[in-house]
Amino acid sequence: MIRSVSRLLSSPAFKEKFYEYKPIEPNLLSLLDHCSNFKHINQTHGFMVTRGLDQDNLLLSKFIDTCSILGFMDYGYSVFSLKTQPDIYLYNTIIKALSKTDYAEEAILLYNRIQIMGFRPDTYSFPSALKAVVHLSAFGVGKQIHGHAIRTGLDSDVHVATALIQMYSACGVILDARSLFDGMNFRDVASWNAMVAGCAKVGDADSACKLFEKMPERNVISWTAVIAGYAQVNRPSEAIEIFRRMQLEDVEPDEIAMLAALSACAHLGALELGEWIHNYIDKLGLHRIVPLNNALIDMYAKSGSIGKAIEVFENMKHRSVITWTTMVASLALHGLGREALQMFSRMEKARIKPNEVTFIAILSACSHVGLVDVGLWYFNSMRSHYQITPKIEHYGCMVDLLGRAGYLQEAKELVREMPFEANGAIWGSLLAASRIHGDLELGESALRHLIKLEPNNSGNYTLLSNIYAALGRWNEVGMVRKEMRDKGVKKIPGGSSIEMNNRVYDFVAGDKSHPQSAGIYEVLYQMNWQLKMAGYVPKECVGPFEYVE
């Protein structure tokens, strides 16, 4: 593409055409500001060529920047390649433009050429090149650029140091990032944000929050990084708490902050709070980007309001493959397997190509409603019709589908034939299926594998214990519980949560730390007693807080 555009730009026909072109707008900067499509870019370039403005590095930089913004980087790079005497400013512009595209490797090559051409990289060169490093995850190259910065004495510049922190964090080398941050003589809000986001990115939400609390100045990016960090490590309650503080301090969230908050709501199933955020988005008039709508669909579905999820979906003007996949998965989650399959048919009619995650949703939908033949057809057509190689997650869905439907022999055969070692999820599906259909031999076999893979997962032991109990084999039940005690496996207490007045309250069995625990237990006692009197709980369960497995 780049070579063909270069030939076009240098051809006599192209030059002859644009020397005849008479532009309507005499001001180049105004022309560039009004460009919105490739035709505009092409005509503006002709305006520059006819007046020799393409030889002005400053004006050419503006042109390339506009190409980058509009997504025509092929054209912009081709124009740059014809420039015989670029200066450092033009080099910085093209490196920055290429750094976050598929031409990131070219950005690194151009950065190296700066020094070959006798220029000295400046405080704009290093951050742009380091963005390319992040895009490529090229940690070795990033270290070399860090060395260049040290040799030029620019490693202490706040912008360069911040870019280095972002690079080390993105490559997972958080200790080096923190060492750079601690050694900075001056830190602006961007450098603080880079360090907070870096900790959040590697899953260290607590360190991110500690840094956040120390920040002398915060902006919306600071708050968003902490909210996203907590949501990422499945600590949604803390994420929502930070979001609430953000409101109290009158910090107006952007789309990215809303995405993080909605993700936390989805984890918690906090419908009231999610609806409030939805209304808040409309109130602020935030641009309804596709990922934001996707997050709303996911939140409503996981919070139990599939109708609202469908409403958001149907009102969307633009939908991505993630949108369709989220909708299929949401319908499957609610046991609406046939509706999920109908949604997938709509997706195909819209000519949206499904991806690997889409098929996990489809196979899950088939599993929920027991459509074994349909599931097998989709599983086999993944490779033949869609050229998608099934992964272990797809095999896991098929094992679950076969196991739930009672095809235990076929499920075991699939596990033997698949090109992967079965993981805990697959053995867990077999263990659950053995409980449903009373296959003790399969249950014991599955548990042996699970103990190796997940030695401290009490749920696996509980499932096998329940199989023995259902068959009246109480000695084996005692042996399972003894094995748990001998291996130090502790049963995780049951928990629940309720949402009230836009707040989510968590409860754990046996926990008395709540300041109103006495009143809570009194209500539980009364409820438990009434259930016993009505015959819903066996009379022999004399304890007011005992739960039947």
PDB file of N, CA and C in Angstrom, residues 258-302:
ATOM      1  N   MET A 258     -16.745   5.806  33.453  1.00  0.00           N
ATOM      2  CA  MET A 258     -18.048   5.145  33.463  1.00  0.00           C
ATOM      3  C   MET A 258     -17.924   3.665  33.113  1.00  0.00           C
ATOM      4  N   LEU A 259     -17.051   3.371  32.167  1.00  0.00           N
ATOM      5  CA  LEU A 259     -16.815   1.964  31.801  1.00  0.00           C
ATOM      6  C   LEU A 259     -16.340   1.160  33.006  1.00  0.00           C
ATOM      7  N   ALA A 260     -15.376   1.719  33.742  1.00  0.00           N
ATOM      8  CA  ALA A 260     -14.838   1.028  34.913  1.00  0.00           C
ATOM      9  C   ALA A 260     -15.907   0.854  35.984  1.00  0.00           C
ATOM     10  N   ALA A 261     -16.717   1.904  36.218  1.00  0.00           N
ATOM     11  CA  ALA A 261     -17.767   1.819  37.235  1.00  0.00           C
ATOM     12  C   ALA A 261     -18.835   0.804  36.843  1.00  0.00           C
ATOM     13  N   LEU A 262     -19.209   0.772  35.574  1.00  0.00           N
ATOM     14  CA  LEU A 262     -20.212  -0.193  35.108  1.00  0.00           C
ATOM     15  C   LEU A 262     -19.694  -1.625  35.220  1.00  0.00           C
ATOM     16  N   SER A 263     -18.393  -1.809  34.977  1.00  0.00           N
ATOM     17  CA  SER A 263     -17.791  -3.139  35.139  1.00  0.00           C
ATOM     18  C   SER A 263     -17.923  -3.606  36.587  1.00  0.00           C
ATOM     19  N   ALA A 264     -17.688  -2.689  37.534  1.00  0.00           N
ATOM     20  CA  ALA A 264     -17.830  -3.030  38.952  1.00  0.00           C
ATOM     21  C   ALA A 264     -19.277  -3.360  39.291  1.00  0.00           C
ATOM     22  N   CYS A 265     -20.229  -2.576  38.738  1.00  0.00           N
ATOM     23  CA  CYS A 265     -21.654  -2.848  38.972  1.00  0.00           C
ATOM     24  C   CYS A 265     -22.037  -4.230  38.449  1.00  0.00           C
ATOM     25  N   ALA A 266     -21.491  -4.599  37.288  1.00  0.00           N
ATOM     26  CA  ALA A 266     -21.791  -5.911  36.709  1.00  0.00           C
ATOM     27  C   ALA A 266     -21.297  -7.024  37.625  1.00  0.00           C
ATOM     28  N   HIS A 267     -20.100  -6.841  38.209  1.00  0.00           N
ATOM     29  CA  HIS A 267     -19.557  -7.841  39.141  1.00  0.00           C
ATOM     30  C   HIS A 267     -20.463  -7.997  40.359  1.00  0.00           C
ATOM     31  N   LEU A 268     -20.987  -6.878  40.846  1.00  0.00           N
ATOM     32  CA  LEU A 268     -21.798  -6.889  42.063  1.00  0.00           C
ATOM     33  C   LEU A 268     -23.259  -7.224  41.805  1.00  0.00           C
ATOM     34  N   GLY A 269     -23.691  -7.095  40.547  1.00  0.00           N
ATOM     35  CA  GLY A 269     -25.108  -7.226  40.270  1.00  0.00           C
ATOM     36  C   GLY A 269     -25.901  -6.075  40.847  1.00  0.00           C
ATOM     37  N   ALA A 270     -25.276  -4.904  40.894  1.00  0.00           N
ATOM     38  CA  ALA A 270     -25.884  -3.724  41.522  1.00  0.00           C
ATOM     39  C   ALA A 270     -26.735  -2.983  40.502  1.00  0.00           C
ATOM     40  N   LEU A 271     -27.983  -3.422  40.352  1.00  0.00           N
ATOM     41  CA  LEU A 271     -28.860  -2.872  39.323  1.00  0.00           C
ATOM     42  C   LEU A 271     -29.207  -1.409  39.580  1.00  0.00           C
ATOM     43  N   GLU A 272     -29.581  -1.065  40.810  1.00  0.00           N
ATOM     44  CA  GLU A 272     -29.979   0.308  41.108  1.00  0.00           C
ATOM     45  C   GLU A 272     -28.852   1.287  40.809  1.00  0.00           C
ATOM     46  N   LEU A 273     -27.637   0.937  41.246  1.00  0.00           N
ATOM     47  CA  LEU A 273     -26.494   1.811  41.007  1.00  0.00           C
ATOM     48  C   LEU A 273     -26.179   1.884  39.517  1.00  0.00           C
ATOM     49  N   GLY A 274     -26.277   0.732  38.823  1.00  0.00           N
ATOM     50  CA  GLY A 274     -26.039   0.721  37.376  1.00  0.00           C
ATOM     51  C   GLY A 274     -27.021   1.594  36.627  1.00  0.00           C
ATOM     52  N   GLU A 275     -28.296   1.566  37.045  1.00  0.00           N
ATOM     53  CA  GLU A 275     -29.306   2.425  36.419  1.00  0.00           C
ATOM     54  C   GLU A 275     -29.013   3.890  36.696  1.00  0.00           C
ATOM     55  N   TRP A 276     -28.549   4.174  37.925  1.00  0.00           N
ATOM     56  CA  TRP A 276     -28.189   5.551  38.256  1.00  0.00           C
ATOM     57  C   TRP A 276     -27.057   6.037  37.353  1.00  0.00           C
ATOM     58  N   ILE A 277     -26.049   5.170  37.140  1.00  0.00           N
ATOM     59  CA  ILE A 277     -24.929   5.540  36.268  1.00  0.00           C
ATOM     60  C   ILE A 277     -25.425   5.746  34.842  1.00  0.00           C
ATOM     61  N   HIS A 278     -26.327   4.882  34.392  1.00  0.00           N
ATOM     62  CA  HIS A 278     -26.907   5.016  33.052  1.00  0.00           C
ATOM     63  C   HIS A 278     -27.576   6.382  32.908  1.00  0.00           C
ATOM     64  N   ASN A 279     -28.383   6.764  33.882  1.00  0.00           N
ATOM     65  CA  ASN A 279     -29.057   8.061  33.854  1.00  0.00           C
ATOM     66  C   ASN A 279     -28.052   9.212  33.939  1.00  0.00           C
ATOM     67  N   TYR A 280     -26.985   8.988  34.721  1.00  0.00           N
ATOM     68  CA  TYR A 280     -25.953  10.015  34.875  1.00  0.00           C
ATOM     69  C   TYR A 280     -25.229  10.245  33.545  1.00  0.00           C
ATOM     70  N   ILE A 281     -25.007   9.154  32.805  1.00  0.00           N
ATOM     71  CA  ILE A 281     -24.381   9.255  31.476  1.00  0.00           C
ATOM     72  C   ILE A 281     -25.235  10.131  30.566  1.00  0.00           C
ATOM     73  N   ASP A 282     -26.553   9.881  30.567  1.00  0.00           N
ATOM     74  CA  ASP A 282     -27.459  10.674  29.734  1.00  0.00           C
ATOM     75  C   ASP A 282     -27.513  12.128  30.194  1.00  0.00           C
ATOM     76  N   LYS A 283     -27.494  12.321  31.510  1.00  0.00           N
ATOM     77  CA  LYS A 283     -27.562  13.684  32.064  1.00  0.00           C
ATOM     78  C   LYS A 283     -26.349  14.514  31.642  1.00  0.00           C
ATOM     79  N   LEU A 284     -25.164  13.890  31.691  1.00  0.00           N
ATOM     80  CA  LEU A 284     -23.937  14.604  31.331  1.00  0.00           C
ATOM     81  C   LEU A 284     -23.795  14.766  29.822  1.00  0.00           C
ATOM     82  N   GLY A 285     -24.599  14.000  29.077  1.00  0.00           N
ATOM     83  CA  GLY A 285     -24.486  14.063  27.622  1.00  0.00           C
ATOM     84  C   GLY A 285     -23.191  13.480  27.118  1.00  0.00           C
ATOM     85  N   LEU A 286     -22.667  12.490  27.840  1.00  0.00           N
ATOM     86  CA  LEU A 286     -21.420  11.863  27.408  1.00  0.00           C
ATOM     87  C   LEU A 286     -21.626  11.155  26.073  1.00  0.00           C
ATOM     88  N   HIS A 287     -20.609  11.219  25.252  1.00  0.00           N
ATOM     89  CA  HIS A 287     -20.679  10.557  23.950  1.00  0.00           C
ATOM     90  C   HIS A 287     -20.863   9.056  24.161  1.00  0.00           C
ATOM     91  N   ARG A 288     -21.939   8.500  23.582  1.00  0.00           N
ATOM     92  CA  ARG A 288     -22.256   7.093  23.802  1.00  0.00           C
ATOM     93  C   ARG A 288     -21.418   6.207  22.870  1.00  0.00           C
ATOM     94  N   ILE A 289     -20.178   6.015  23.235  1.00  0.00           N
ATOM     95  CA  ILE A 289     -19.302   5.164  22.447  1.00  0.00           C
ATOM     96  C   ILE A 289     -19.763   3.719  22.556  1.00  0.00           C
ATOM     97  N   VAL A 290     -19.430   2.901  21.553  1.00  0.00           N
ATOM     98  CA  VAL A 290     -19.871   1.500  21.506  1.00  0.00           C
ATOM     99  C   VAL A 290     -19.450   0.729  22.754  1.00  0.00           C
ATOM    100  N   PRO A 291     -18.189   0.846  23.231  1.00  0.00           N
ATOM    101  CA  PRO A 291     -17.821   0.104  24.452  1.00  0.00           C
ATOM    102  C   PRO A 291     -18.664   0.474  25.659  1.00  0.00           C
ATOM    103  N   LEU A 292     -19.115   1.734  25.743  1.00  0.00           N
ATOM    104  CA  LEU A 292     -19.953   2.154  26.866  1.00  0.00           C
ATOM    105  C   LEU A 292     -21.309   1.459  26.808  1.00  0.00           C
ATOM    106  N   ASN A 293     -21.875   1.366  25.623  1.00  0.00           N
ATOM    107  CA  ASN A 293     -23.132   0.632  25.458  1.00  0.00           C
ATOM    108  C   ASN A 293     -22.948  -0.848  25.744  1.00  0.00           C
ATOM    109  N   ASN A 294     -21.824  -1.395  25.321  1.00  0.00           N
ATOM    110  CA  ASN A 294     -21.535  -2.810  25.610  1.00  0.00           C
ATOM    111  C   ASN A 294     -21.501  -3.053  27.117  1.00  0.00           C
ATOM    112  N   ALA A 295     -20.886  -2.109  27.839  1.00  0.00           N
ATOM    113  CA  ALA A 295     -20.799  -2.242  29.298  1.00  0.00           C
ATOM    114  C   ALA A 295     -22.179  -2.154  29.940  1.00  0.00           C
ATOM    115  N   LEU A 296     -23.052  -1.292  29.381  1.00  0.00           N
ATOM    116  CA  LEU A 296     -24.412  -1.187  29.901  1.00  0.00           C
ATOM    117  C   LEU A 296     -25.177  -2.493  29.700  1.00  0.00           C
ATOM    118  N   ILE A 297     -25.024  -3.095  28.522  1.00  0.00           N
ATOM    119  CA  ILE A 297     -25.683  -4.386  28.254  1.00  0.00           C
ATOM    120  C   ILE A 297     -25.212  -5.432  29.250  1.00  0.00           C
ATOM    121  N   ASP A 298     -23.897  -5.499  29.460  1.00  0.00           N
ATOM    122  CA  ASP A 298     -23.326  -6.484  30.375  1.00  0.00           C
ATOM    123  C   ASP A 298     -23.802  -6.246  31.801  1.00  0.00           C
ATOM    124  N   MET A 299     -23.846  -4.970  32.211  1.00  0.00           N
ATOM    125  CA  MET A 299     -24.277  -4.641  33.570  1.00  0.00           C
ATOM    126  C   MET A 299     -25.736  -5.033  33.801  1.00  0.00           C
ATOM    127  N   TYR A 300     -26.602  -4.662  32.864  1.00  0.00           N
ATOM    128  CA  TYR A 300     -28.023  -4.980  33.031  1.00  0.00           C
ATOM    129  C   TYR A 300     -28.245  -6.495  33.049  1.00  0.00           C
ATOM    130  N   ALA A 301     -27.554  -7.204  32.178  1.00  0.00           N
ATOM    131  CA  ALA A 301     -27.732  -8.658  32.122  1.00  0.00           C
ATOM    132  C   ALA A 301     -27.278  -9.321  33.419  1.00  0.00           C
ATOM    133  N   LYS A 302     -26.099  -8.933  33.912  1.00  0.00           N
ATOM    134  CA  LYS A 302     -25.565  -9.558  35.124  1.00  0.00           C
ATOM    135  C   LYS A 302     -26.308  -9.109  36.378  1.00  0.00           C
TER     136      LYS A 302
END
